[in-house]
Amino acid sequence: MKAYWTVNPMKDVITVYALNEEGLYEQADIKAGTGVVQSVCFPGLD
């Protein structure tokens, strides 16, 4: 799995984690409240 998203509806937050070159997951994006989250695996998907 190259990336995964966590969704916390209680806090209204979406966090995106992506696999880096070292094989570790790092936070790639986070949105709280409103905003657009973009996929790191599928360009143009948001």
XYZ file of C-alpha atoms in Angstrom:
46
model
C 0.000 0.000 0.000
C 1.525 3.297 -1.113
C -0.771 5.543 0.899
C -3.651 5.528 3.321
C -6.110 8.056 4.687
C -7.483 8.309 8.204
C -10.825 10.005 8.777
C -11.823 11.298 12.194
C -15.446 12.461 12.013
C -15.447 13.475 15.692
C -12.722 16.078 15.034
C -13.640 16.669 11.364
C -10.099 15.822 10.207
C -8.688 13.830 7.284
C -5.013 12.859 7.338
C -3.143 11.364 4.376
C -0.037 9.246 4.888
C 2.278 8.212 2.039
C 5.141 5.766 1.774
C 8.480 7.544 1.364
C 11.726 6.377 -0.291
C 12.877 4.771 2.976
C 9.772 2.579 3.154
C 8.238 4.542 6.019
C 4.871 6.281 6.120
C 4.927 10.037 6.568
C 2.138 12.584 6.749
C 1.527 13.932 3.250
C -1.559 16.091 3.880
C -4.043 17.030 6.587
C -7.291 18.957 6.434
C -9.473 20.026 9.341
C -12.943 21.436 8.878
C -12.959 22.328 5.200
C -10.557 21.975 2.327
C -9.507 19.653 -0.463
C -7.421 16.542 0.118
C -5.431 15.281 -2.864
C -4.423 11.704 -3.537
C -0.687 11.008 -3.765
C -1.347 7.832 -5.807
C -3.860 9.202 -8.312
C -2.933 12.633 -9.682
C -6.001 14.781 -10.228
C -8.083 12.894 -7.664
C -9.177 15.212 -4.878
